[in-house]
PDB file of C-alpha atoms and ligand atoms in Angstrom:
ATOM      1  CA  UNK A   1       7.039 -11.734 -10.823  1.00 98.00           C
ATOM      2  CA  UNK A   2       6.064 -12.057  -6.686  1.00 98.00           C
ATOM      3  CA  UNK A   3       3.349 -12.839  -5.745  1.00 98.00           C
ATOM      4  CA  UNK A   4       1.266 -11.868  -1.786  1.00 98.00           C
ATOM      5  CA  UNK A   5      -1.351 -14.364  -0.716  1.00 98.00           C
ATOM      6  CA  UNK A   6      -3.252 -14.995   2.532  1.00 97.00           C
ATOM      7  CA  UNK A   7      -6.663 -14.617   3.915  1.00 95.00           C
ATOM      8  CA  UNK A   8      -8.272 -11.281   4.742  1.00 91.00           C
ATOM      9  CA  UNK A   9      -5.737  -9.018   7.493  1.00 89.00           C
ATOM     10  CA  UNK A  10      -2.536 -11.299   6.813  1.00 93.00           C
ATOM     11  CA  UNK A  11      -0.610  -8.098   6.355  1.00 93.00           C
ATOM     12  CA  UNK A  12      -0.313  -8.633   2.317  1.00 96.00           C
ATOM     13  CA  UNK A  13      -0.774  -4.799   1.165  1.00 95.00           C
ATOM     14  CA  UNK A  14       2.069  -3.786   3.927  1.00 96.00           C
ATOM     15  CA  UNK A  15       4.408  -6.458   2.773  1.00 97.00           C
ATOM     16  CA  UNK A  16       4.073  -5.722  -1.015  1.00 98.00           C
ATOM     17  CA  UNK A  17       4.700  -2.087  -0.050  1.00 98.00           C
ATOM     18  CA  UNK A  18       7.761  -2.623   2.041  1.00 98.00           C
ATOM     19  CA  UNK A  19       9.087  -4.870  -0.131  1.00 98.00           C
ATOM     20  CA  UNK A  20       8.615  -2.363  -2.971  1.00 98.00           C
ATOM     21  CA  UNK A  21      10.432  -0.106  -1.280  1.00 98.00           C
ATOM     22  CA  UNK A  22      13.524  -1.872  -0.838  1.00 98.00           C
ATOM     23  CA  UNK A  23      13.603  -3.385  -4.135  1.00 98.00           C
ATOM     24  CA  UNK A  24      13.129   0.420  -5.445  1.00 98.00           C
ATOM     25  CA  UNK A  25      16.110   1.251  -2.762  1.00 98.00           C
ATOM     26  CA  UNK A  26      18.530  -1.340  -4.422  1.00 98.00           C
ATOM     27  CA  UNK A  27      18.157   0.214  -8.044  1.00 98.00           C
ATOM     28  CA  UNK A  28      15.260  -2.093  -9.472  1.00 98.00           C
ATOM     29  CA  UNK A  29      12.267  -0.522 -11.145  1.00 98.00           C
ATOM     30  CA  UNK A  30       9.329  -2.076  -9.467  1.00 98.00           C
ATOM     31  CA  UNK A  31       5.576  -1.944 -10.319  1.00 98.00           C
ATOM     32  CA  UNK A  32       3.731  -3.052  -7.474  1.00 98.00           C
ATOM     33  CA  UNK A  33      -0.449  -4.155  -8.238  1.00 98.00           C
ATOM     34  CA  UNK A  34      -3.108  -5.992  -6.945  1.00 98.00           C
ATOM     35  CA  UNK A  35      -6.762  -8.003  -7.363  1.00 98.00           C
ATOM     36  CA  UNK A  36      -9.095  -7.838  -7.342  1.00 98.00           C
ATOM     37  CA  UNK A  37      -7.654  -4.285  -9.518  1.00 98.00           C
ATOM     38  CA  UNK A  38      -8.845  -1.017  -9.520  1.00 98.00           C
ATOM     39  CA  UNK A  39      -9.754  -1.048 -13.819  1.00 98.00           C
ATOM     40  CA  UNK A  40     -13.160  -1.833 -15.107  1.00 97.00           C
ATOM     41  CA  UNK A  41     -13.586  -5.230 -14.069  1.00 98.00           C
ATOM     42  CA  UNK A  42     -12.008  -5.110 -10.552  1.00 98.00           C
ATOM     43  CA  UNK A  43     -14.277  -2.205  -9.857  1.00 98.00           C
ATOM     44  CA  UNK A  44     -17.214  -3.971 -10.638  1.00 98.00           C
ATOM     45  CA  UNK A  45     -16.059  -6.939  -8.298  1.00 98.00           C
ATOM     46  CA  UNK A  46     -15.465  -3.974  -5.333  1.00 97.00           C
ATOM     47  CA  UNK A  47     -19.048  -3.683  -5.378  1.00 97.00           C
ATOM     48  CA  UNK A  48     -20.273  -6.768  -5.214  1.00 97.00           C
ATOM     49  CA  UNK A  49     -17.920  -7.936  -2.305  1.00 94.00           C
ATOM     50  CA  UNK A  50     -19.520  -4.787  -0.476  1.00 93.00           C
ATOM     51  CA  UNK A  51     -23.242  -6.118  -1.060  1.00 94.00           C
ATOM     52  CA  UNK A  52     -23.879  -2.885  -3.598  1.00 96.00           C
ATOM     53  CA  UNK A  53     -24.466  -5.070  -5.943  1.00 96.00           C
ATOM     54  CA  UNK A  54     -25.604  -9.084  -6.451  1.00 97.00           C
ATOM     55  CA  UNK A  55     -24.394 -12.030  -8.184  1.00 98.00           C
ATOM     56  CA  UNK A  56     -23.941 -15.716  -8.248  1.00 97.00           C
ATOM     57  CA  UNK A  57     -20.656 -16.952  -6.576  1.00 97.00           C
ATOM     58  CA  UNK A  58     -19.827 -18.708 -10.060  1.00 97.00           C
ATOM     59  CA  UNK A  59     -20.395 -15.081 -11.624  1.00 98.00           C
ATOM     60  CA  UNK A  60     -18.263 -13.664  -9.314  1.00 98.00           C
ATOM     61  CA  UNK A  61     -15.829 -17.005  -9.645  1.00 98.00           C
ATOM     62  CA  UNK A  62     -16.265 -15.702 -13.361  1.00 98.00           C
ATOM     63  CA  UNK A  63     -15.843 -12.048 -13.196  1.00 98.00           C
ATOM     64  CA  UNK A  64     -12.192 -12.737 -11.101  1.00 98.00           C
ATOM     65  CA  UNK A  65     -10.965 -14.689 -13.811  1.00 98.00           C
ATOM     66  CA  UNK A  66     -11.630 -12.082 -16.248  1.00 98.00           C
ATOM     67  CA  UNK A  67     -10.337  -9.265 -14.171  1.00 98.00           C
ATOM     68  CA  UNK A  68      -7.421 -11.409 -13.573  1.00 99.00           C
ATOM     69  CA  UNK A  69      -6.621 -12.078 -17.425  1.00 98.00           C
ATOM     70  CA  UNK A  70      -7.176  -8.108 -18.477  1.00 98.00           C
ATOM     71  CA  UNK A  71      -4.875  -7.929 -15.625  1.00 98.00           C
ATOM     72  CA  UNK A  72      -2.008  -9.463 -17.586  1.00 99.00           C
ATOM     73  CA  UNK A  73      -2.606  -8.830 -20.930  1.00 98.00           C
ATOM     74  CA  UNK A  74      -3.855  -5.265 -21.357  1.00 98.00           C
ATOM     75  CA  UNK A  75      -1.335  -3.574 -23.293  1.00 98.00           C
ATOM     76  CA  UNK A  76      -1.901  -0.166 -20.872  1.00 97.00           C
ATOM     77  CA  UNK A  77      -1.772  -1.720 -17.773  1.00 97.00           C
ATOM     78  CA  UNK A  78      -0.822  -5.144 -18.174  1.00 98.00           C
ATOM     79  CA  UNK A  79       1.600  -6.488 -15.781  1.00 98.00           C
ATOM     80  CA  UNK A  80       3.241  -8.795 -19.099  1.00 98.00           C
ATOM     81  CA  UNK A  81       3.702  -5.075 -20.397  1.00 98.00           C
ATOM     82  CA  UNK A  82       5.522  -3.912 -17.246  1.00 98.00           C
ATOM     83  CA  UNK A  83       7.754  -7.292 -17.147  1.00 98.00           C
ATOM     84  CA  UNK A  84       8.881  -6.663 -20.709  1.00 98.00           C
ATOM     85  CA  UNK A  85       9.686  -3.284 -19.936  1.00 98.00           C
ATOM     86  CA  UNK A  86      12.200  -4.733 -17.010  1.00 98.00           C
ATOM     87  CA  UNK A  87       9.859  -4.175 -14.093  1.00 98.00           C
ATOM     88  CA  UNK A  88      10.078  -6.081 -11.132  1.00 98.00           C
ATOM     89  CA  UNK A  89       6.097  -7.153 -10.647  1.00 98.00           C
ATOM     90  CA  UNK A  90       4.645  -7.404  -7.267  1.00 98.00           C
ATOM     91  CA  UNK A  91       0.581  -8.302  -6.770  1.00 98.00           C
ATOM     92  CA  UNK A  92      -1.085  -8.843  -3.738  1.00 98.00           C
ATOM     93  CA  UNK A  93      -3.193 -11.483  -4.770  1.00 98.00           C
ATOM     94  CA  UNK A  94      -2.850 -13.313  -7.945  1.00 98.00           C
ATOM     95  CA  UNK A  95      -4.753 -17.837  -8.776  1.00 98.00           C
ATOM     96  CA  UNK A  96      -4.552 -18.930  -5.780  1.00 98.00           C
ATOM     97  CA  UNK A  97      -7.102 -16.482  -4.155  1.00 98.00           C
ATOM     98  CA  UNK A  98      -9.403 -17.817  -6.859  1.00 98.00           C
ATOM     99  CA  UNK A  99      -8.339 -21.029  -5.686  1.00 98.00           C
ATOM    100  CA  UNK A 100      -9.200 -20.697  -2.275  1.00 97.00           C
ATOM    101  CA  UNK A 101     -12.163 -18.324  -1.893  1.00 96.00           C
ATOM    102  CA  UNK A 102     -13.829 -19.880  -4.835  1.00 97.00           C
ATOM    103  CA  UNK A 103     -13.986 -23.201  -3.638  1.00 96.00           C
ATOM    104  CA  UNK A 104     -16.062 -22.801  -0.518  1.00 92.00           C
ATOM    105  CA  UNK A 105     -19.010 -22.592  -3.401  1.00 95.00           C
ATOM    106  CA  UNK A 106     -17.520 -24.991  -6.130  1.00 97.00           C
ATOM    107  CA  UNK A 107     -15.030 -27.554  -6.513  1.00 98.00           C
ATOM    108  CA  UNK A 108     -11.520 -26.407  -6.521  1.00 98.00           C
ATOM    109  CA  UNK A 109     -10.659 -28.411  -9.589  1.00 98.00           C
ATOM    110  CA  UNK A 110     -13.256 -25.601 -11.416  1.00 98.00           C
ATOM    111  CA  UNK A 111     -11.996 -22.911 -10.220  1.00 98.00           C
ATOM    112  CA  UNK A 112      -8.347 -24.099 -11.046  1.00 98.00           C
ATOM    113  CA  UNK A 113      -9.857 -25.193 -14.642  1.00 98.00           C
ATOM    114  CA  UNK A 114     -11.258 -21.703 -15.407  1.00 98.00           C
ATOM    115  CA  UNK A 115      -7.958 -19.884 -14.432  1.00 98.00           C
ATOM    116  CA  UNK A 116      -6.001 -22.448 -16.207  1.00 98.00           C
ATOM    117  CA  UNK A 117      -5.885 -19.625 -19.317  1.00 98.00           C
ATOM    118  CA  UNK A 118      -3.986 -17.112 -16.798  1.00 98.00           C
ATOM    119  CA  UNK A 119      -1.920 -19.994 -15.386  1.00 98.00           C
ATOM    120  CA  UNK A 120      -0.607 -20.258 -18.675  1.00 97.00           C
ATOM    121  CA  UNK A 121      -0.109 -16.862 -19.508  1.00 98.00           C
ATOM    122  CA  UNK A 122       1.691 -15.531 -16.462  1.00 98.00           C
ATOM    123  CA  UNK A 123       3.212 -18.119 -13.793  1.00 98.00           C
ATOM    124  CA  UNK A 124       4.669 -16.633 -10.782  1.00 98.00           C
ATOM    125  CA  UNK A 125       8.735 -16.832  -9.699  1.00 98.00           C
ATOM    126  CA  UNK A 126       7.701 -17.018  -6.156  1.00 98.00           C
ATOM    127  CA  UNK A 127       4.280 -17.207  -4.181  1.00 98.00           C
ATOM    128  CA  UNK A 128       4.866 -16.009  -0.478  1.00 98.00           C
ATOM    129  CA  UNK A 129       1.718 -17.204   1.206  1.00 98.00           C
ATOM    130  CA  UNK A 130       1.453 -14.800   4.832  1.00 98.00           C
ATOM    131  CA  UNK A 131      -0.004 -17.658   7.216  1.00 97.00           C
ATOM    132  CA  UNK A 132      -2.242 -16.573  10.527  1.00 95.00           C
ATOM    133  CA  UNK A 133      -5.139 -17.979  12.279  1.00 95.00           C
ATOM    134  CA  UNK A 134      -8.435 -17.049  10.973  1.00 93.00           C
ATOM    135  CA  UNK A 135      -8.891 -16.013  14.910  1.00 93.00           C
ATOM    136  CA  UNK A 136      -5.786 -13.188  14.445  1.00 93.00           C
ATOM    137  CA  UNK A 137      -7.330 -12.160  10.759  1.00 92.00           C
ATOM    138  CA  UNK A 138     -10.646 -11.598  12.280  1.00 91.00           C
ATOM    139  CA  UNK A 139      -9.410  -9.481  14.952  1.00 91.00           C
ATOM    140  CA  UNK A 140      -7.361  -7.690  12.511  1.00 90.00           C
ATOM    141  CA  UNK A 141     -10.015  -6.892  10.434  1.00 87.00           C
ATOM    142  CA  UNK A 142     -12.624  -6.031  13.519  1.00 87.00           C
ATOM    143  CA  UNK A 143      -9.906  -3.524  14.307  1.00 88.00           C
ATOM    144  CA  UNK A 144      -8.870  -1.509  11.127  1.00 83.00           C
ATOM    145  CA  UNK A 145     -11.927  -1.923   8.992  1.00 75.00           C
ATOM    146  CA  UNK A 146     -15.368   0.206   8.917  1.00 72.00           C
ATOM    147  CA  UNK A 147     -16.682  -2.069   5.897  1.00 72.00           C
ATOM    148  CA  UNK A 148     -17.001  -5.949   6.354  1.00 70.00           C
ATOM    149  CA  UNK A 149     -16.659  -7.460   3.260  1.00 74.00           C
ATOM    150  CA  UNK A 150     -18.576 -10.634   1.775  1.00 72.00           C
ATOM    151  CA  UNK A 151     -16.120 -13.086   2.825  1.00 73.00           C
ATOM    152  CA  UNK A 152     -14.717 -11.370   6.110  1.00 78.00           C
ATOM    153  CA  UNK A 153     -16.598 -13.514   8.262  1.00 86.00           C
ATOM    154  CA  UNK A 154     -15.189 -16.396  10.969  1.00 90.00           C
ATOM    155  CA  UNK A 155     -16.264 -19.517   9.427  1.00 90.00           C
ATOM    156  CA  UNK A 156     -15.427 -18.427   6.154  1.00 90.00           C
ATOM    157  CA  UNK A 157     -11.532 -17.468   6.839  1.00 92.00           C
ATOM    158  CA  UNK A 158     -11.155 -20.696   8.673  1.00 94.00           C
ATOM    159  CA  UNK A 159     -12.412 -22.539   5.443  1.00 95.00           C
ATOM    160  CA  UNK A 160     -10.545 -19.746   3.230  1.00 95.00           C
ATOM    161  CA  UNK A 161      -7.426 -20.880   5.100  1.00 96.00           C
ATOM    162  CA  UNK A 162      -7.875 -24.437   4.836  1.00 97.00           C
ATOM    163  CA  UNK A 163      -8.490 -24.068   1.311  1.00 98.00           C
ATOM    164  CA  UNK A 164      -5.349 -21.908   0.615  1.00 98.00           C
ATOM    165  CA  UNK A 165      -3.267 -25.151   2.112  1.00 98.00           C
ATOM    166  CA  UNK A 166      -5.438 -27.572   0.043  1.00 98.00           C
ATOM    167  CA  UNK A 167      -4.161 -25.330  -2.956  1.00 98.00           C
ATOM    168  CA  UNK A 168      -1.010 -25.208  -2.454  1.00 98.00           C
ATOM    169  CA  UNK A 169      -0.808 -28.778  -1.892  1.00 97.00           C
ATOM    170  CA  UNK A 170      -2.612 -29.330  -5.270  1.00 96.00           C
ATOM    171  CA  UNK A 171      -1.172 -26.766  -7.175  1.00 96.00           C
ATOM    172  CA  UNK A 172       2.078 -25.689  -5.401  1.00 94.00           C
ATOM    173  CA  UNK A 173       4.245 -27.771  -7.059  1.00 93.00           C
ATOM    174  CA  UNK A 174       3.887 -26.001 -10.484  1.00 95.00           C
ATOM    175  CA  UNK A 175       4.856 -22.773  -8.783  1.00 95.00           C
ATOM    176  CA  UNK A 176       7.700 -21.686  -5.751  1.00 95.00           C
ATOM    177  CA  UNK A 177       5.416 -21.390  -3.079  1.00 97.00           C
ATOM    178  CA  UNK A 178       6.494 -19.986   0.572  1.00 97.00           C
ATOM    179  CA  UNK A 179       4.748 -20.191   3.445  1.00 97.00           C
ATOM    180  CA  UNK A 180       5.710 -17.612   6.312  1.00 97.00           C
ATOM    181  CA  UNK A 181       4.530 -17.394   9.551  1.00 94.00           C
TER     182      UNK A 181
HETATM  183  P1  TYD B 201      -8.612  -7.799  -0.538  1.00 96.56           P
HETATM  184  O1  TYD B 201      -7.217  -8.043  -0.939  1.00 96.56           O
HETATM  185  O2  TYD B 201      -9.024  -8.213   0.836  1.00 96.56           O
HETATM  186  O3  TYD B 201      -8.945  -6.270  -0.752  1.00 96.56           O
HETATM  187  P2  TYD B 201      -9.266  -5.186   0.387  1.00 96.56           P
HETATM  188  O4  TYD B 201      -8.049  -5.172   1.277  1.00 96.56           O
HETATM  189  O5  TYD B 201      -9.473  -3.932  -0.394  1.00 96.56           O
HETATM  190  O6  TYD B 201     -10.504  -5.665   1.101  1.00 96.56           O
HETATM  191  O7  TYD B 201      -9.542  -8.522  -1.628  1.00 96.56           O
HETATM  192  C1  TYD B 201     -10.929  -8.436  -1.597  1.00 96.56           C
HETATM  193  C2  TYD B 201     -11.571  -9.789  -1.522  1.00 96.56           C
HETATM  194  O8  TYD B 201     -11.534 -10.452  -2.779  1.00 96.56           O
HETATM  195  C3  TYD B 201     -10.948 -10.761  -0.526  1.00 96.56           C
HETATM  196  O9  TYD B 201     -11.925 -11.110   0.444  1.00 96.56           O
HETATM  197  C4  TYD B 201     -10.624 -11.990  -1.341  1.00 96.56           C
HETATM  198  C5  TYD B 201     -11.459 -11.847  -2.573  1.00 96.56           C
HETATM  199  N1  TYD B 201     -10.906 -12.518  -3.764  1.00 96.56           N
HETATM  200  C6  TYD B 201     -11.577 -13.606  -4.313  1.00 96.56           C
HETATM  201  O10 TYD B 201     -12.605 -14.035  -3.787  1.00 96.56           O
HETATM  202  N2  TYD B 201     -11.095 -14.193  -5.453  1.00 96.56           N
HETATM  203  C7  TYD B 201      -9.969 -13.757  -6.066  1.00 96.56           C
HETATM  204  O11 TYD B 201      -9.550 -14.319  -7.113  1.00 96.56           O
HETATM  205  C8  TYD B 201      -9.279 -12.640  -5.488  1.00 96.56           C
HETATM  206  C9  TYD B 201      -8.044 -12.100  -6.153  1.00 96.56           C
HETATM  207  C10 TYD B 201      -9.784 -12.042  -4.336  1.00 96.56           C
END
């Protein structure tokens, strides 16, 4: 089970593909994912982060965790369904985005504390965090995106990022964390 994390333009999505693609190349069946996901809850997320519709950060701190834990354990779609079938999982995004975005609004130990359920449910075998400036995301994003999302903005990726470290410092131990350039 890999997990992608990073802030916003850190090249997650292109990673998890490529590295789908040579895992798939060497003979492994891979199911590749992400969160927030595309099912019920995820959906519902989509449109908040594009301002369609409102809610409280500790909603939305709320509605991630649940997303998160019908990401694991729905028997359709679950990724603990796709690992027992032999799958090779890889998410972009998994805790520690929670971790990070969540705590510009709350403290981290919440956050951490409400996703303790999926922590214990599904730990990663390796977290590759995808480390830029919040300077190089922001271009990134100014460049490929018509839609700004609710936390695409300067002074929140800086604090994203800083949180992210904080994290991993806090919680990295419990997990393989990597940090790549
Ligand atoms: P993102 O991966 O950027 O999707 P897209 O490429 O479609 O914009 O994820 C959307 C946002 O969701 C991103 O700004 C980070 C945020 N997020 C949280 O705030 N908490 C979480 O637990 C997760 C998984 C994502």
């Amino acid at each position: 089970f890999i997990v992608f994390e990073g802030i916003d333009g850190s090249g997650k999505s292109t990673q998890v593909r490529l590295l789908g693609e040579w895992l798939s190349q060497q003979g492994h069946a891979v199911h590749s994912t992400l969160e927030p996901t595309n099912y019920r809850i995820g959906s519902m997320l989509r449109r908040i982060l594009t301002g369609k519709e409102q809610a409280d950060e500790y909603t939305i701190a709320a509605l991630f965790v649940a997303d998160r834990l019908d990401h694991i354990h729905n028997p359709e779609y679950g990724m603990l369904a796709h690992l027992s079938s032999g799958e090779i999982v890889i998410t972009d995004r998994y805790y520690y985005s929670s971790y990070a975005y969540h705590s510009q609004f709350m403290p981290m130990d919440w956050v951490i504390q409400a996703n303790s359920l999926a922590a214990e449910a599904l730990r990663p075998d390796i977290v590759i965090f995808l480390d830029l400036t919040a300077e190089q995301s922001m271009a990134r994003i100014k460049a490929n995106r018509a839609e700004i999302e609710h936390y695409e903005k300067l002074e929140n990726l800086l604090l994203v990022r800083k949180n992210y470290m904080e994290a991993i410092e806090k919680e990295g131990q419990k997990d393989k964390v990597i940090i790549i350039d």
